[in-house]
CSV table of C-alpha atoms and ligand atoms in Angstrom, one decimal:
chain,number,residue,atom,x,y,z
A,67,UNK,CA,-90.0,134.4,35.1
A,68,UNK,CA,-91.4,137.1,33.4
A,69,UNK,CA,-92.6,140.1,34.4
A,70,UNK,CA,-93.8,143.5,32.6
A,71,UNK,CA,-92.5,147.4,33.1
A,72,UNK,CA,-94.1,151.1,31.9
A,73,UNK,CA,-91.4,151.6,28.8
A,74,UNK,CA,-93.6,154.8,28.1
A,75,UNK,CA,-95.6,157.6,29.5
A,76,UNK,CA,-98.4,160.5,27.7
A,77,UNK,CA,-100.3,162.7,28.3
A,78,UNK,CA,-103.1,165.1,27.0
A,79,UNK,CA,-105.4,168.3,28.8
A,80,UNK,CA,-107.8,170.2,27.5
A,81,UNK,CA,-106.5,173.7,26.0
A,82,UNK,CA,-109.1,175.4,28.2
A,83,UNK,CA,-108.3,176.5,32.0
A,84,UNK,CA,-111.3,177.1,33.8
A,85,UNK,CA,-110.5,179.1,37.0
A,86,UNK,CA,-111.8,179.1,40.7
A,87,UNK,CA,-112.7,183.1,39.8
A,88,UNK,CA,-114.2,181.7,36.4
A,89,UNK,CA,-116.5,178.9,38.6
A,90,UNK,CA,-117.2,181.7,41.1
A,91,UNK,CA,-119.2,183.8,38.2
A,92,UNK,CA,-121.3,180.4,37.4
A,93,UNK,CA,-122.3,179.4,40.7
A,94,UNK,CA,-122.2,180.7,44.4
A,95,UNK,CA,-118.4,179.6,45.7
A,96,UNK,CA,-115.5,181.5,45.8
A,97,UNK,CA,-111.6,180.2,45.2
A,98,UNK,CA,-111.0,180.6,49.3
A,99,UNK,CA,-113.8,177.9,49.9
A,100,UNK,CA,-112.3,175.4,46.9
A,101,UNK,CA,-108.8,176.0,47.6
A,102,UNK,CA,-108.8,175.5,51.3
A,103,UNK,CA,-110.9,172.3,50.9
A,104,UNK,CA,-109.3,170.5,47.5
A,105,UNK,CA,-106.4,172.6,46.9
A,106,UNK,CA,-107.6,173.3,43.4
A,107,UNK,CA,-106.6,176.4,42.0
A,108,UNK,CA,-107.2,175.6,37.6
A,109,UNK,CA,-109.0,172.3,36.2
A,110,UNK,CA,-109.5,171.9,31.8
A,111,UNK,CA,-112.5,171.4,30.8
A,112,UNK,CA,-112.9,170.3,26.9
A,113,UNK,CA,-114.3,172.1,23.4
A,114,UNK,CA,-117.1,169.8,22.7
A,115,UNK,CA,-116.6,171.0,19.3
A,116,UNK,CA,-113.4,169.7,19.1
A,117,UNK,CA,-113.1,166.8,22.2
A,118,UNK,CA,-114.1,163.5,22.9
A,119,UNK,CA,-112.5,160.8,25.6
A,120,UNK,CA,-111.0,158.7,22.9
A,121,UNK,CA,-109.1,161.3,21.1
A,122,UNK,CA,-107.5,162.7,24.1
A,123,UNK,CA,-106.8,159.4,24.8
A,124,UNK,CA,-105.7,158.7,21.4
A,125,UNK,CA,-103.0,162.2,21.9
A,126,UNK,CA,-101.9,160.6,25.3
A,127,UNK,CA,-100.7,157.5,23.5
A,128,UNK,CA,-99.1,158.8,20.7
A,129,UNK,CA,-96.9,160.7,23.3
A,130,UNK,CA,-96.1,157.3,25.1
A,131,UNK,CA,-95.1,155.8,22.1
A,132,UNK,CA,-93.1,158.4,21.0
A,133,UNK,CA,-91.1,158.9,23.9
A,134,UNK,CA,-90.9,154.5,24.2
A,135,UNK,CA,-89.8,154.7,20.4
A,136,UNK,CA,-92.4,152.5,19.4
A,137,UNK,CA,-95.3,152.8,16.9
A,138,UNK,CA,-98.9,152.3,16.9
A,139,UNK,CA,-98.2,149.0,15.1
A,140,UNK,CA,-96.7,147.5,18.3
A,141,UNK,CA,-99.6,147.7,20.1
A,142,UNK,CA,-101.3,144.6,20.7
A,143,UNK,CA,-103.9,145.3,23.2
A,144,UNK,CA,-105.6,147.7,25.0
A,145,UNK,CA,-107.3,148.5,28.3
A,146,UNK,CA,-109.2,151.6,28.9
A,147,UNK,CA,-109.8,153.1,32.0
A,148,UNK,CA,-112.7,155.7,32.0
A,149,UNK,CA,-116.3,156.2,33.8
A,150,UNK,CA,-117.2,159.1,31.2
A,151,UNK,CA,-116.8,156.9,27.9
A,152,UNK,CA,-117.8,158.8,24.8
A,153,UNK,CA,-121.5,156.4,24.5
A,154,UNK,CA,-123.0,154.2,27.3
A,155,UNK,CA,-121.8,151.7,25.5
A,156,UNK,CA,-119.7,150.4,23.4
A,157,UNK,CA,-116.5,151.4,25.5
A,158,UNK,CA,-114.3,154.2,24.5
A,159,UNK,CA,-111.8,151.0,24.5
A,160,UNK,CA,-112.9,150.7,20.9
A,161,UNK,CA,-113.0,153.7,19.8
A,162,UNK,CA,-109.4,154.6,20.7
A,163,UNK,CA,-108.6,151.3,18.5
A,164,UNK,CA,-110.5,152.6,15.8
A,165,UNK,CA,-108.3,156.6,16.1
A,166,UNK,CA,-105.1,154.2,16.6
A,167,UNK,CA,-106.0,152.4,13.3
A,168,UNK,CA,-105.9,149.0,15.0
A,169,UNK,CA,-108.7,147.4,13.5
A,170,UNK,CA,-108.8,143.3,15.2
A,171,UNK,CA,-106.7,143.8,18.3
A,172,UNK,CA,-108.9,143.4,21.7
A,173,UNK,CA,-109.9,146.8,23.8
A,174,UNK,CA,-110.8,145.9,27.1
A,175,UNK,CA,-113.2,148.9,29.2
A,176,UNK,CA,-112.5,149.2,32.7
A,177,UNK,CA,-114.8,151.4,34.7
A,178,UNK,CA,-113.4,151.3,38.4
A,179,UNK,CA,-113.6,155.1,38.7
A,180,UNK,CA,-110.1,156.9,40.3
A,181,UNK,CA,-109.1,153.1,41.3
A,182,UNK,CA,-109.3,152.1,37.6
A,183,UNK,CA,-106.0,152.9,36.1
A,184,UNK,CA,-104.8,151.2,38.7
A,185,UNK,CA,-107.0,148.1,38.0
A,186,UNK,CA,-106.1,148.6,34.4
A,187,UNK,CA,-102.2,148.5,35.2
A,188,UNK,CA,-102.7,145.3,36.9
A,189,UNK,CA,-104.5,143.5,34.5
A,190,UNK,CA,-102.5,144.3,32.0
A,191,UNK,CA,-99.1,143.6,34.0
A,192,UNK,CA,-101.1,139.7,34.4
A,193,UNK,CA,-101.1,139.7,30.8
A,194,UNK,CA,-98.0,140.4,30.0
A,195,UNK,CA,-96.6,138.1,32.4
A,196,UNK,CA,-98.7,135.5,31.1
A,197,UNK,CA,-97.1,135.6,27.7
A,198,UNK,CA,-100.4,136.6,25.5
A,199,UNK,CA,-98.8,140.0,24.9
A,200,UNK,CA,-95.8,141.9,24.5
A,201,UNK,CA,-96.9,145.4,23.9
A,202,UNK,CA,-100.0,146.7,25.5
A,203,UNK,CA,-101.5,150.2,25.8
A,204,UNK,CA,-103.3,151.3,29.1
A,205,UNK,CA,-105.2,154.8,29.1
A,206,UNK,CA,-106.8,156.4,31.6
A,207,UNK,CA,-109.3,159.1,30.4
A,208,UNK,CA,-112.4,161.3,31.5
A,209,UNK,CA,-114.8,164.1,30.7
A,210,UNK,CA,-116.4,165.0,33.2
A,211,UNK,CA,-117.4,168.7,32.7
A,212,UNK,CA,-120.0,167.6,30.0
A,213,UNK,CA,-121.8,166.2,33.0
A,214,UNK,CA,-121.0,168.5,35.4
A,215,UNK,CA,-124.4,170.9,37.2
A,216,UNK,CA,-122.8,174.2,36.8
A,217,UNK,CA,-124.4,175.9,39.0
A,218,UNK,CA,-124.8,176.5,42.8
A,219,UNK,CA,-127.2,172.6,43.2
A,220,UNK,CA,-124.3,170.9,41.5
A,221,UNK,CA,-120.9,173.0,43.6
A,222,UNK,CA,-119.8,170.2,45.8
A,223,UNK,CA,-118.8,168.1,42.9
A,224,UNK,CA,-118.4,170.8,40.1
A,225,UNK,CA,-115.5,172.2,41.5
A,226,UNK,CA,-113.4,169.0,41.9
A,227,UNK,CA,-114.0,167.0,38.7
A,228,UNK,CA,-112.5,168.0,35.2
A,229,UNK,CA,-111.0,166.1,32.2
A,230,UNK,CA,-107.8,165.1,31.0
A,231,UNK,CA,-106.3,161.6,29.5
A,232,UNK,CA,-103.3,159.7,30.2
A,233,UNK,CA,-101.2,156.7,28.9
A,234,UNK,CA,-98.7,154.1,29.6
A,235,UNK,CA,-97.1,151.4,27.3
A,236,UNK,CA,-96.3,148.2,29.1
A,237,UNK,CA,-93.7,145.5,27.8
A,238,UNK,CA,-92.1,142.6,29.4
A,239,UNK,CA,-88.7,142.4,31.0
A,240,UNK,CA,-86.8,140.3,32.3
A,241,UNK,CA,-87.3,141.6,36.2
A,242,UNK,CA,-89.6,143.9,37.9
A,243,UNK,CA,-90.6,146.6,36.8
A,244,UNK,CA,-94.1,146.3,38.4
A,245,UNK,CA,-93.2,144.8,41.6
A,246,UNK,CA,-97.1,144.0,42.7
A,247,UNK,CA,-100.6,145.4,42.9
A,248,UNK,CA,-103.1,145.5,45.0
A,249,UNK,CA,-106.7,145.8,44.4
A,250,UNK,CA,-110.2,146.4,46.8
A,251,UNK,CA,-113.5,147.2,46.9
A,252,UNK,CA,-116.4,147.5,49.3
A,253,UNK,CA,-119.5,148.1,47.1
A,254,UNK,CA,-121.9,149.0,50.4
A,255,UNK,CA,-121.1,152.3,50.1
A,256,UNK,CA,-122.0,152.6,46.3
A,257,UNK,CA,-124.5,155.4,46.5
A,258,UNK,CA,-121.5,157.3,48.4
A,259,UNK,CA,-120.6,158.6,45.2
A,260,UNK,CA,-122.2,157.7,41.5
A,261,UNK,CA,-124.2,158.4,39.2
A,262,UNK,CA,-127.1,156.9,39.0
A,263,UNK,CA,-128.1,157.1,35.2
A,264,UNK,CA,-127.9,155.8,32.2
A,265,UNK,CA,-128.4,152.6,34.9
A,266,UNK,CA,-131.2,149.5,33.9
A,267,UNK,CA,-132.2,150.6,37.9
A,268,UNK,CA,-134.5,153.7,36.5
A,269,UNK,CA,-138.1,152.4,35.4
A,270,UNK,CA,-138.9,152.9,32.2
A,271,UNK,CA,-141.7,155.2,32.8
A,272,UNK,CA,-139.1,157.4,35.0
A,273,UNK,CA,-137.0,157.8,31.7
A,274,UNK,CA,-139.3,159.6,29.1
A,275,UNK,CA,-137.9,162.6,28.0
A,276,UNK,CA,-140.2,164.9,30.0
A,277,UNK,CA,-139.3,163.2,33.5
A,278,UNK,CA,-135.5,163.3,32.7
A,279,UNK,CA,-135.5,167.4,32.3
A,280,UNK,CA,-136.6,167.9,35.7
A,281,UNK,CA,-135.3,164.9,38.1
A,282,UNK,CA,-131.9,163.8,39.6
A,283,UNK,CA,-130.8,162.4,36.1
A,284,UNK,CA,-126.9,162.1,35.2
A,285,UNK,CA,-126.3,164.1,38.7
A,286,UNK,CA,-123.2,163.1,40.2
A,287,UNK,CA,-124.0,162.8,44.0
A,288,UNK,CA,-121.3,162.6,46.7
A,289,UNK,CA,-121.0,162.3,50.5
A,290,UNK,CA,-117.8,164.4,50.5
A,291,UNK,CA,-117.8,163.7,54.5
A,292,UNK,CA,-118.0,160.0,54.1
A,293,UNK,CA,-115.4,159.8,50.3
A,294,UNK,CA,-113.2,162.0,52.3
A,295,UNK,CA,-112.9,159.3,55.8
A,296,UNK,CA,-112.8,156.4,53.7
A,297,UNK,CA,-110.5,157.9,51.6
A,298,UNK,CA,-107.7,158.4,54.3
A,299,UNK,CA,-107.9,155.5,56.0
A,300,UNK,CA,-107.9,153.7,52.5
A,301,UNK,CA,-105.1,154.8,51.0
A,302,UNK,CA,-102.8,154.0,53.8
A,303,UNK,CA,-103.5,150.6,54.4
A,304,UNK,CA,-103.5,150.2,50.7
A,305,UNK,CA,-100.0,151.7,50.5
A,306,UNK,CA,-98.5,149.8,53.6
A,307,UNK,CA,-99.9,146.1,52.1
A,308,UNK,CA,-98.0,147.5,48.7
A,309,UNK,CA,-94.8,148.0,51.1
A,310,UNK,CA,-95.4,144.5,53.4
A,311,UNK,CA,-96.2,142.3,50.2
A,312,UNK,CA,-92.4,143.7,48.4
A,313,UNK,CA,-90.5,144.1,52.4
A,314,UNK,CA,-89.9,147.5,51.8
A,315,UNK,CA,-89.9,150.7,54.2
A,316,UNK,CA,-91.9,154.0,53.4
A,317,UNK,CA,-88.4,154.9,53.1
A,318,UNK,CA,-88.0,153.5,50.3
A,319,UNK,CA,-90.4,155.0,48.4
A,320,UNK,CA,-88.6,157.3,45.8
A,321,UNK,CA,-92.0,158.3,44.6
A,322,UNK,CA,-95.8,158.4,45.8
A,323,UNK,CA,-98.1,159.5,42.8
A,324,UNK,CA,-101.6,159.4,44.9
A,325,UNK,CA,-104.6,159.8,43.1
A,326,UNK,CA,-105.5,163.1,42.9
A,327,UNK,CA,-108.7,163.2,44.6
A,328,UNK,CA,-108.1,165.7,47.1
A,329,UNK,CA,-104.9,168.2,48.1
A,330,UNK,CA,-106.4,167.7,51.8
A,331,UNK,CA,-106.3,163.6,51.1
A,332,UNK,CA,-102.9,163.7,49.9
A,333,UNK,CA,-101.3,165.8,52.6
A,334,UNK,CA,-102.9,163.8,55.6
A,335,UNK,CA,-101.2,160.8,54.4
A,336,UNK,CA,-97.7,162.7,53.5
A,337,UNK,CA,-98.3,163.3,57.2
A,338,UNK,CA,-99.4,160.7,58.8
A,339,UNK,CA,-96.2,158.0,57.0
A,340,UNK,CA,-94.0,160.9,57.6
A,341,UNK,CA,-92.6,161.2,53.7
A,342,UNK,CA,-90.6,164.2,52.6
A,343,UNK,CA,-92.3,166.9,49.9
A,344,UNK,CA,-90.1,165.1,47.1
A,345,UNK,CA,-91.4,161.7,48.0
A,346,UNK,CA,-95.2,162.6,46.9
A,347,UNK,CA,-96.4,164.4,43.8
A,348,UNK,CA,-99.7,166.4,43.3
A,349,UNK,CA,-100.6,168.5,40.2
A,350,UNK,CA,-104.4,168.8,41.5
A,351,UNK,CA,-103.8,172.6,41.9
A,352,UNK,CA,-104.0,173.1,38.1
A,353,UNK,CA,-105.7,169.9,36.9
A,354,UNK,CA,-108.5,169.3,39.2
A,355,UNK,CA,-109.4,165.5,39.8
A,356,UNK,CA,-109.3,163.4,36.5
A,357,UNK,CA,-110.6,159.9,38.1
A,358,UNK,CA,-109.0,157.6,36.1
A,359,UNK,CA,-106.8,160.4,34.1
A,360,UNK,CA,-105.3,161.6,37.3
A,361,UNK,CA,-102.9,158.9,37.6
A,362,UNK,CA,-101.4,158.4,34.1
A,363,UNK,CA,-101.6,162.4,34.3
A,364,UNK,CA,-99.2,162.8,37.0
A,365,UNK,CA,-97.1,159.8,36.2
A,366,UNK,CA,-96.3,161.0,32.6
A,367,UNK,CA,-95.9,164.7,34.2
A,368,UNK,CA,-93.3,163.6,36.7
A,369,UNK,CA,-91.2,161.8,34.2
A,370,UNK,CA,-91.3,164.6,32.0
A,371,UNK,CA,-89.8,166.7,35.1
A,372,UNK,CA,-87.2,164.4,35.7
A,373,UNK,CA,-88.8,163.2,39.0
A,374,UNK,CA,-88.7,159.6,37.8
A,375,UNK,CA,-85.1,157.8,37.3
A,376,UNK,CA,-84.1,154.1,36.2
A,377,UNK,CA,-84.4,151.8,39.9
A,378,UNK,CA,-86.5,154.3,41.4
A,379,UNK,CA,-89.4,153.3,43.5
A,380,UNK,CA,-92.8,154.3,42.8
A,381,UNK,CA,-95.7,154.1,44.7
A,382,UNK,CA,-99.3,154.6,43.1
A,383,UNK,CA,-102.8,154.3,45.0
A,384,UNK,CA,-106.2,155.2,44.6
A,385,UNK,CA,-109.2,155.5,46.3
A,386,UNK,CA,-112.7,156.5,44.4
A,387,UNK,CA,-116.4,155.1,43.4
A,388,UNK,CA,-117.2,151.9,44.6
A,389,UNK,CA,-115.6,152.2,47.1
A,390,UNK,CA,-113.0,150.9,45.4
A,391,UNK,CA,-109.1,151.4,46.2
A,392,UNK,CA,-105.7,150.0,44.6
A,393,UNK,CA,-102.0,150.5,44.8
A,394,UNK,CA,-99.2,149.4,42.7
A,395,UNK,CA,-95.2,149.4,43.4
A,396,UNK,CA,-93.1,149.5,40.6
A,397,UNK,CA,-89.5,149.3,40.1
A,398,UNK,CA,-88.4,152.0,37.5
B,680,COA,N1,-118.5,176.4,47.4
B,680,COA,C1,-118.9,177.0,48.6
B,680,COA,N2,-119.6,176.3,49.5
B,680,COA,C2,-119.8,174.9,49.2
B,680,COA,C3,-119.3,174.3,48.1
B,680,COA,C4,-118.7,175.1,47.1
B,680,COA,N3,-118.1,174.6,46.0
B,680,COA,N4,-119.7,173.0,48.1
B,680,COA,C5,-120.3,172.8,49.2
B,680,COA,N5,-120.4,174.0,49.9
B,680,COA,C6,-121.0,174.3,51.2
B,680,COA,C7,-122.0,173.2,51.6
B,680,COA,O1,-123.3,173.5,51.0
B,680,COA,C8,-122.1,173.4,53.1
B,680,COA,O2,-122.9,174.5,53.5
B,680,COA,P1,-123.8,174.4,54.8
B,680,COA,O3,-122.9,174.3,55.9
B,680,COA,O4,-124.5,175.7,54.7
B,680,COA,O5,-124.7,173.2,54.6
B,680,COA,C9,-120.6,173.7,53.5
B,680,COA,O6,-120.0,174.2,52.3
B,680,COA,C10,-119.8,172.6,54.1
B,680,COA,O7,-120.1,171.4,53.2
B,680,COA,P2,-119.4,170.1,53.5
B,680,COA,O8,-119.7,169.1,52.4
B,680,COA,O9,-119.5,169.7,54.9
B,680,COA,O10,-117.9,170.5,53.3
B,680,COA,P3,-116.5,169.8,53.6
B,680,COA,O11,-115.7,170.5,54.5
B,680,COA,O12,-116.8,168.3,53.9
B,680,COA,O13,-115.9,169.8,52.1
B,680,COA,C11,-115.5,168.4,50.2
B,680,COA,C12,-116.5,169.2,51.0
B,680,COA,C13,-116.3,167.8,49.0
B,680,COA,C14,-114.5,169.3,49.7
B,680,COA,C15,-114.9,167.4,51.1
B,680,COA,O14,-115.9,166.7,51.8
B,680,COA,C16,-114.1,166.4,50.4
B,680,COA,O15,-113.0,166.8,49.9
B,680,COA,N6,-114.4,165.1,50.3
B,680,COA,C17,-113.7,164.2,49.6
B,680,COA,C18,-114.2,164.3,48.2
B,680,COA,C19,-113.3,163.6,47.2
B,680,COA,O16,-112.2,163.5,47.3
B,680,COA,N7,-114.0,163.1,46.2
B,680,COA,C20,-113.3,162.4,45.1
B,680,COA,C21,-113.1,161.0,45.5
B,680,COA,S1,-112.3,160.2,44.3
């Protein structure tokens, strides 16, 4: 049997910090407010002279594939996770091709919000084990602070979202590696949290250029109350069907990289399974929450730190848009 394992982890942020104090001076919050509800202390947010999704994403992989000693040649497919691509459409998939110099291989877009590197991981761990591939690149990558209402009508979402990009190389082996994943969704509580526009749901009278300027347009709207109960309950049960499905004991997790959604999220469920401070990792205190960056983000972060060693077991889950939630377990 064959099965596939991350042989590579990257990662790229924005150069520029953007401060609770800095935030405080656009719009009416303050850094006691954001940090006792999220935890966030620093977020990036990019030079739109200088940014776009696909070439973060395109710095995240060439970090992957240098530390997997592989080339952009190997590559052989790609799936993109990312609800901020670069156009409505097409995909950033294909735009990261095009920076990687990959003209012909497929680029698949995958747009399950902070669930979707997750998704992304496991569709590409199905083809791997299938035998169509043998190298194949999976990015998660947002910007989100284009998009972002700066000012006191847009603070329950501008604080928490920011931008980043990260990337893992996938390859088979000849055992696990990624042990299983599990994926959900629940789409009656879509209007929970999204984004309404560019969607074919807008008449076309409601999208000349005057009405945009002074309606609801773009605007990210969340029920924070309603993300935030979901959320919890969510991740846990996502988490423990990870555990049944491999007979393993939270114990055994060397390793839980949540998505970083929330500081509050991930703490209530360090509580509530009991794990140790070394057994979860957050880094949403100077990144903010990437979506489908955070992941990859914190992944590539912890290996860099050491945090992740050969047979180690790691835990990822997410919960976001949608609603939509996912875990995966992987052997290291
Ligand atoms: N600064 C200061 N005050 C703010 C604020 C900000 N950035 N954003 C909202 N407020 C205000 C609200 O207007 C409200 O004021 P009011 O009582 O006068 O109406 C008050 O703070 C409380 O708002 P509420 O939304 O009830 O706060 P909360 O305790 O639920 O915290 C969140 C808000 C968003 C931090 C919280 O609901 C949350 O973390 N939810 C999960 C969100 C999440 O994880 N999203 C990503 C999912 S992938």
């Amino acid at each position: 049997m064959r099965f596939s394992k991350i042989v590579g982890l990257g990662h790229h942020v924005p150069e520029t910090v953007i401060t609770n104090a800095q935030l405080s001076a656009m719009m009416d919050t303050t850094d006691e407010w954001i940090t006792e509800r999220t935890g966030i202390k620093e977020r990036r947010w990019i030079d739109p002279a200088k940014d776009t999704v696909a070439n973060m994403a395109t710095k995240a992989t060439r970090l992957a594939l240098k530390r997997a000693n592989l080339t952009e040649k190997d590559i052989e497919f790609i799936v993109f996770a990312t609800i901020t691509p670069d156009y409505f459409f097409p995909g950033s998939g294909v735009l990261l091709q095009r920076e990687l110099g990959l003209e012909g291989i497929g680029a698949l877009d995958i747009r399950n919000a902070c669930s979707g590197f997750i998704y992304a991981l496991s569709v590409a761990d199905q083809f791997i084990k299938s035998g169509m591939y043998k190298t194949i690149l999976v990015v998660g990558a947002e910007i989100q602070s284009t998009a972002i209402d700066a000012t006191t009508r847009g603070r329950n979402t501008a604080v928490i979202f920011a931008d980043g990009a990260g990337a893992a190389i996938l390859q088979p082996a000849d055992k696990p590696g990624i042990l299983s994943t599990h994926l959900h969704s629940d789409g009656r509580f879509a209007e929970e949290l999204y984004v309404r526009d560019p969607g074919s749901s807008r008449p076309r009278e409601e999208r000349q250029p005057e009405q945009i300027l002074d309606t609801t347009h773009f605007k990210v709207v969340m029920n924070g109350n309603q993300v935030f109960k979901h959320a919890v309950v969510r991740f846990m049960e996502v988490i423990n069907e990870a555990l049944n499905a491999n007979s393993m004991k939270k114990e055994e997790i060397t390793l839980l990289v949540p998505h970083q959604a929330n500081l509050r999220i991930s703490q209530f469920i360090q509580e509530k399974m009991a794990l140790r401070d070394d057994q979860v990792y957050n880094n949403i205190m100077r990144y903010g929450n990437t979506t489908a960056a955070s992941i990859p983000i914190a992944l590539s972060e912890a290996w860099g730190e050491g945090r992740i060693k050969e047979n180690d077991v790691i835990c990822l889950a997410a919960f976001g848009s949608g609603f939509t939630w996912a875990s995966a377990l992987i052997r290291w």
